[in-house]
C-alpha cells in the first residue's frame, strides 16, 4: 500500500498544510454558495414587484378596452391612445419580468452548482479534518 492511502497523523506539518488548503477551499465554496443565495434573495422581491406592476397594468388595460369601454365612448381617440400606451407599458413590464425571471433561473442554477461544489468540498475535507 502506498503512503497516500494512509491518513496523515494530525499535527504534522504536512497535515497542517493539507488542512489549511482544505479549510480555504471549503470557505471559498461556501462563500460562492452564499453569493448566489444573496442574488436569489435580492431578485425575489424585485420580481414580485414587477409581477404586481404587470398585473396592475393589465387590469388597467382591461378596464380601458373591456366592459367599461362605453364609459369613454365620447372620447374614442383618447381611449385609443390610452389603450396603445397601456399595451406598450404592459409589453415593457412583461419584458422586464422575463429578464428578472431569467436572472432568477441563473441564480438558482448558480446556487445548485455552488451547493454541489460545497458538498464535495465537505466530503473531501471531512476525512482529513475529522
Backbone as a ProteinNet text record, in pm:
[ID]
protein_1_A
[PRIMARY]
XXXXXXXXXXXXXXXXXXXXXXXXXXXXXXXXXXXXXXXXXXXXXXXXXXXXXXXXXXXXXXXXXXXXXXXXXXXXXXXXXXXXXXXXXXXXXXXXXXXXXXXXXXXXXXXXXXXXXXXXXXXXXXXXXX
[TERTIARY]
84.7	0	87.9	42.3	121.8	98.7	187.2	177	55.3	9.5	-104.3	-234.4	-241.8	-365.3	-385.2	-283.4	-295.3	-318.1	-405.8	-425.8	-299.3	-278.7	-164.2	-190.3	-88.8	-107.3	-134.6	-237.2	-270	-151	-138.3	-33.2	97	112.5	235.6	228.6	342.3	349	271.7	283.9	213.6	62.1	17.7	-125.3	-175.5	-98.6	-136.9	-153.2	-61.8	-70.1	-193.7	-219.1	-337.2	-466.1	-466.3	-584.2	-610.8	-505.8	-520.3	-578.6	-525.8	-577	-722.6	-753.3	-888.7	-986.3	-948	-1033.4	-1054.7	-949.4	-959.6	-1053.1	-1040.3	-1127	-1272.7	-1294.2	-1429.6	-1486.7	-1406.1	-1450.1	-1488.8	-1409.8	-1440.3	-1569	-1586.6	-1707.8	-1832.4	-1825.8	-1940.4	-1966.4	-1859.9	-1873.8	-1944.2	-1908.4	-1973.6	-2121.7	-2153.2	-2293.2	-2371.1	-2313.2	-2380.3	-2397.9	-2301.7	-2311.2	-2430.4	-2448	-2561.2	-2693.4	-2691.8	-2813.1	-2851.8	-2753.5	-2783.6	-2845.7	-2794.3	-2853.8	-2999.6	-3023.8	-3159.5	-3249	-3200.1	-3278.9	-3310.8	-3218.6	-3240.3	-3338.9	-3335.4	-3421.7	-3566.1	-3587.5	-3723.3	-3821.3	-3796.3	-3888.8	-3899.7	-3787.5	-3790.5	-3880.8	-3873.4	-3957.7	-4104.5	-4128.5	-4265.5	-4323.8	-4244.2	-4290.2	-4316.7	-4231	-4250.3	-4377.1	-4401	-4522.4	-4646.1	-4644.3	-4759.4	-4783.7	-4676.3	-4691.2	-4755.3	-4716.3	-4775.2	-4922.9	-4958.1	-5098.9	-5179.9	-5126.2	-5196.6	-5215.1	-5110.3	-5118.4	-5216.1	-5216.6	-5309.7	-5454.1	-5475.2	-5609.3	-5656.1	-5565.4	-5597.3	-5631.9	-5553.7	-5577.9	-5713.3	-5744.5	-5873.3	-5987.8	-5967.7	-6069.8	-6092.1	-5983.5	-5992.5	-6055.1	-6021.6	-6062	-6175.2	-6218.7	-6318.3	-6456.6	-6518.5	-6659.5	-6690.4	-6589	-6613.7	-6582.4	-6559.2	-6523.2	-6632.5	-6758.8	-6868.3	-6864.8	-6798.5	-6783.2	-6706.1	-6615	-6530.2	-6573	-6694.9	-6741.4	-6732.2	-6744.6	-6739.5	-6597.6	-6497.4	-6358.2	-6283	-6325.8	-6264.2	-6115.2	-6073.9	-5932.4	-5848.5	-5897.3	-5826.9	-5818.1	-5927.6	-5928.1	-5830.7	-5828.7	-5736.4	-5592.2	-5560.8	-5424.8	-5388.1	-5480.1	-5454.5	-5436.9	-5517.3	-5506.1	-5371.3	-5326.9	-5195.5	-5083.3	-5089.4	-4987.6	-4991.3	-5110.6	-5125.1	-5065.9	-5088.8	-5033.3	-4880.6	-4826.5	-4680.1	-4622.8	-4693.1	-4648.3	-4650.6	-4758	-4766.6	-4652.8	-4624.2	-4515.9	-4382.1	-4360	-4235.8	-4225	-4333.2	-4331.7	-4313.1	-4373.2	-4357.6	-4212.4	-4152.1	-4011.5	-3922	-3949.4	-3872.4	-3887.2	-4011	-4035.7	-3963.5	-3965.7	-3893.7	-3744.2	-3687.8	-3546.1	-3516.4	-3602.1	-3583.5	-3596.4	-3692.4	-3709.6	-3589.4	-3532.1	-3411.3	-3295.6	-3284.4	-3178.6	-3202	-3328.8	-3360.1	-3318.9	-3347.5	-3308.7	-3156.9	-3085	-2938.2	-2888	-2949.8	-2909.3	-2938.9	-3052.9	-3087.6	-2987.5	-2952.1	-2853.8	-2717.3	-2681.9	-2556.8	-2556.5	-2670.1	-2680	-2667.6	-2731.5	-2725.2	-2580.8	-2512.1	-2372.2	-2282.9	-2303.6	-2222.9	-2251.6	-2376.7	-2411.5	-2345.4	-2345	-2277.9	-2129	-2069.2	-1926.4	-1897	-1978.8	-1959	-1974.8	-2072.5	-2093.2	-1972.1	-1917.1	-1797.4	-1679.3	-1664.5	-1555	-1571.4	-1695.6	-1719.8	-1682.1	-1724.1	-1692	-1541.9	-1472.7	-1329	-1250.6	-1300.3	-1226.4	-1265.5	-1379.5	-1424.4	-1329.1	-1272	-1176.4	-1052.3	-1005.1	-882.2	-901.7	-1008.7	-1029.7	-1098.2	-1168.6	-1234.1	-1336.9
-118.8	0	123.3	225.2	348	433.2	528.7	617	707.2	734.7	823.6	761.2	629	564.2	571.3	605.4	617	762.8	787	925.8	980.5	1108.1	1173.3	1189.1	1173.5	1196.7	1345.4	1369.8	1509	1573.7	1703.1	1779	1783.5	1697.8	1703.7	1824.7	1868.3	1984.9	1959.7	1841	1808.4	1809	1752.7	1753	1896.3	1980	2120.2	2191.2	2165	2226.6	2181	2050.5	1998.2	2046.5	2054.6	2103	2249.7	2328.2	2469.6	2486.3	2409.2	2415.2	2369.9	2264.2	2211.8	2313.1	2376.5	2477.7	2596.9	2638.8	2751.6	2717.6	2596.7	2555.2	2546.7	2495.5	2486.6	2625.8	2714.9	2852.7	2921.1	2901.5	2960.2	2900.3	2770.1	2704.7	2757	2772.3	2823.1	2970.3	3044.7	3185.8	3199	3114.6	3117.1	3083.5	2985.6	2949.1	3066.1	3133.1	3248.1	3362.8	3381.5	3487.6	3461.7	3337.5	3304.3	3317.1	3280.8	3292.6	3439.4	3526	3669.8	3724.5	3680.6	3722.5	3678.3	3553.4	3498.9	3580.8	3604.5	3679.1	3820.6	3883	4019.4	4022.1	3920.5	3919.3	3881.6	3809.4	3766.4	3881.9	3975.4	4088	4175.7	4191.7	4272.3	4206.9	4075.5	4002.5	4010.4	3998.7	4007.5	4145.8	4249.7	4385.3	4404.6	4349.4	4359.8	4286.3	4170.2	4094.9	4174	4233.3	4310.9	4431.8	4497.2	4610.6	4565.6	4447.8	4394.4	4362.8	4302.9	4273.4	4402.9	4504.3	4633.1	4694.3	4691	4748.3	4669.9	4539.6	4457.7	4482.8	4503.2	4534.9	4669.3	4765.3	4897.2	4886	4807.5	4788.9	4722.3	4621.5	4553.8	4651.7	4739.1	4838.6	4931.7	4974.3	5065.8	5002.1	4876.8	4812.8	4712.3	4689.4	4585.1	4639.3	4587.9	4614.1	4759.7	4835.9	4976.9	5070.8	5015.1	5097.8	5199.8	5162.1	5254.8	5377.9	5368.7	5483.7	5594.8	5554.1	5650.6	5671.6	5633.6	5637.3	5776.5	5877.5	6015	6056.5	5977.5	6013.9	5898	5856.5	5738.8	5756.8	5876.3	5899.9	5890.9	5948.4	5942.8	5797.9	5724.1	5584.4	5502.7	5525.7	5452.5	5481.9	5607.9	5646	5584.5	5591.1	5533	5381	5316.7	5171.6	5135.6	5215.3	5193.3	5208.1	5315.4	5338.3	5227.1	5183.6	5077.2	4946.8	4916.7	4795	4801.5	4916.7	4933.4	4919	4974.8	4965.1	4819	4746.5	4604.3	4525.7	4553.9	4483.6	4511	4635.8	4672.5	4598.2	4597.5	4529.6	4378.6	4320.7	4177.7	4145.3	4229.6	4210.8	4220.4	4316.5	4333.1	4209.9	4160.3	4042.7	3920.5	3905	3793	3800.6	3919.9	3938	3900	3943	3909.8	3759.2	3696.6	3552.4	3476.7	3527.7	3466.8	3479.5	3596.6	3615.7	3527.1	3507.6	3415.9	3273	3233	3098.5	3082.9	3186	3182	3170.8	3247.2	3242.7	3105.3	3047.7	2914.6	2811.1	2820	2727.5	2747.4	2872.8	2901.6	2845	2857.7	2801.7	2650	2587.8	2442.3	2397	2461.5	2425.8	2452.7	2566.7	2600.7	2505.1	2463	2367.8	2232.3	2189.9	2063.3	2072.7	2185.9	2207.1	2209.5	2280.2	2287.1	2148.6	2073.3	1937.8	1849.4	1862.1	1784.4	1825.1	1955.1	2002.1	1951.9	1951.7	1899	1751.1	1676.6	1532.8	1508	1586.8	1563.6	1609.3	1710	1757.7	1684.7	1617.7	1553.6	1442.9	1369.3	1266	1324.6	1433.9	1496.9	1568.3	1646.2	1728.5	1653.9	1547.4	1462.8	1534.8
0	0	0	-74.1	-83.2	40.5	59.6	175.8	165.1	41.4	22.2	70.8	81	122.7	274.4	347.6	492.5	530.7	627.9	670.4	736.6	715	778.7	927.4	1007.5	1151.1	1177.4	1259.5	1292.8	1361.7	1333.2	1397.9	1319.4	1219.2	1139.2	1048.1	1002.8	914.9	786	730.4	606.4	630.2	743.3	775.6	791.5	861.2	881.7	747.3	654.9	521.8	446.9	447.9	378.9	445.7	576.5	648.7	615	605.3	571.9	431.5	337.1	199.2	195.3	266.4	269.3	328.7	438.2	501.3	408.5	340	248	131.1	75.5	-35.1	10	129.3	183.2	207.1	258.7	281.9	150.4	45.9	-85.4	-142.9	-126.3	-177.8	-107.2	23.6	99.5	68.2	46.9	10.4	-124.8	-220.3	-352	-338.7	-255.8	-233.5	-173.6	-75.4	-14	-112.8	-200.3	-301.4	-394.9	-439.7	-525.4	-449.2	-321.9	-241.4	-224.3	-206.1	-192.1	-320.3	-435.8	-563.8	-569.7	-532.4	-534.3	-441.1	-320	-221.2	-269	-338.3	-386.1	-503.2	-587.3	-705.5	-673.6	-565.7	-531.1	-515.7	-425.4	-407.8	-533.2	-604.2	-725.8	-830.7	-843.2	-937.4	-896.2	-767.4	-717.7	-747.2	-727.8	-757.5	-905.9	-990	-1134.9	-1177.2	-1116.5	-1147.9	-1106.8	-987.8	-941	-1031.2	-1075.4	-1167.3	-1298.4	-1347	-1470.3	-1450.4	-1337.6	-1308.2	-1304.2	-1238.6	-1230.5	-1368.2	-1450.1	-1585	-1672	-1659.6	-1737	-1693.9	-1565.1	-1514.2	-1569.5	-1569.8	-1625.3	-1773.1	-1845.2	-1988.4	-2011.2	-1932.1	-1945.7	-1918.1	-1823.7	-1791.9	-1910.9	-1973.3	-2087	-2210.3	-2233.1	-2358.8	-2341.8	-2221.2	-2196.5	-2172.4	-2068.8	-2041.3	-2009.3	-1969.9	-1934.7	-2050.1	-2167.3	-2282.9	-2314.5	-2290.9	-2320.1	-2230.9	-2116.1	-2026.6	-2096.6	-2184.7	-2253.6	-2399.4	-2433.4	-2572.7	-2634.9	-2555	-2607.1	-2645.3	-2607.7	-2632.9	-2699.1	-2819.5	-2882.4	-2913.7	-2952.1	-2983.6	-2856.6	-2750.4	-2622	-2572.9	-2584.9	-2541.1	-2624.2	-2755.2	-2842.7	-2804.6	-2779.8	-2740.6	-2605.2	-2511.9	-2379.1	-2389	-2472.9	-2490.1	-2553	-2649.6	-2712.1	-2610.5	-2533.4	-2430.4	-2325.2	-2291.2	-2192.9	-2246.1	-2372.8	-2433.9	-2435.5	-2469.9	-2471.7	-2330.9	-2234.1	-2094.8	-2048.2	-2081.8	-2045.9	-2111.1	-2236.6	-2306.9	-2239.9	-2200.2	-2130.9	-1997.1	-1921.1	-1791.2	-1806.5	-1909.3	-1934.2	-1970	-2050.4	-2087.8	-1964.5	-1878.9	-1754.6	-1665.8	-1652.5	-1570.2	-1627.1	-1758.3	-1820.5	-1789.8	-1796.5	-1763.8	-1619.7	-1528.5	-1386.6	-1363.5	-1428.7	-1413.1	-1468.9	-1575.7	-1631	-1532.6	-1471	-1370.7	-1248.4	-1210.4	-1100.1	-1135.9	-1258.6	-1302.9	-1300.5	-1344.4	-1339.8	-1195.7	-1106.2	-965.2	-905.4	-941.5	-891.3	-942.7	-1069.2	-1126.2	-1059.4	-1035.1	-964.8	-824.3	-753.7	-618.3	-622.1	-721	-731.3	-752.9	-846.5	-872.6	-752.5	-688.3	-570.6	-454.9	-441	-334.2	-360.4	-485.5	-519.5	-491.2	-528.4	-504.1	-354.1	-278	-133.2	-70.6	-117.1	-65.8	-94.3	-213.8	-248.7	-162.1	-135.4	-50.4	93.3	143.1	278.1	283.6	181.4	179	172.7	90.2	76.1	199.3	268.9	385.6	513.9	513.3	637.6	682.9	589.1	627.3	685.1	627.5	673.2	806.7	814.4	934	1047.4	1012.4	1112.3	1184.5
[MASK]
++++++++++++++++++++++++++++++++++++++++++++++++++++++++++++++++++++++++++++++++++++++++++++++++++++++++++++++++++++++++++++++++++

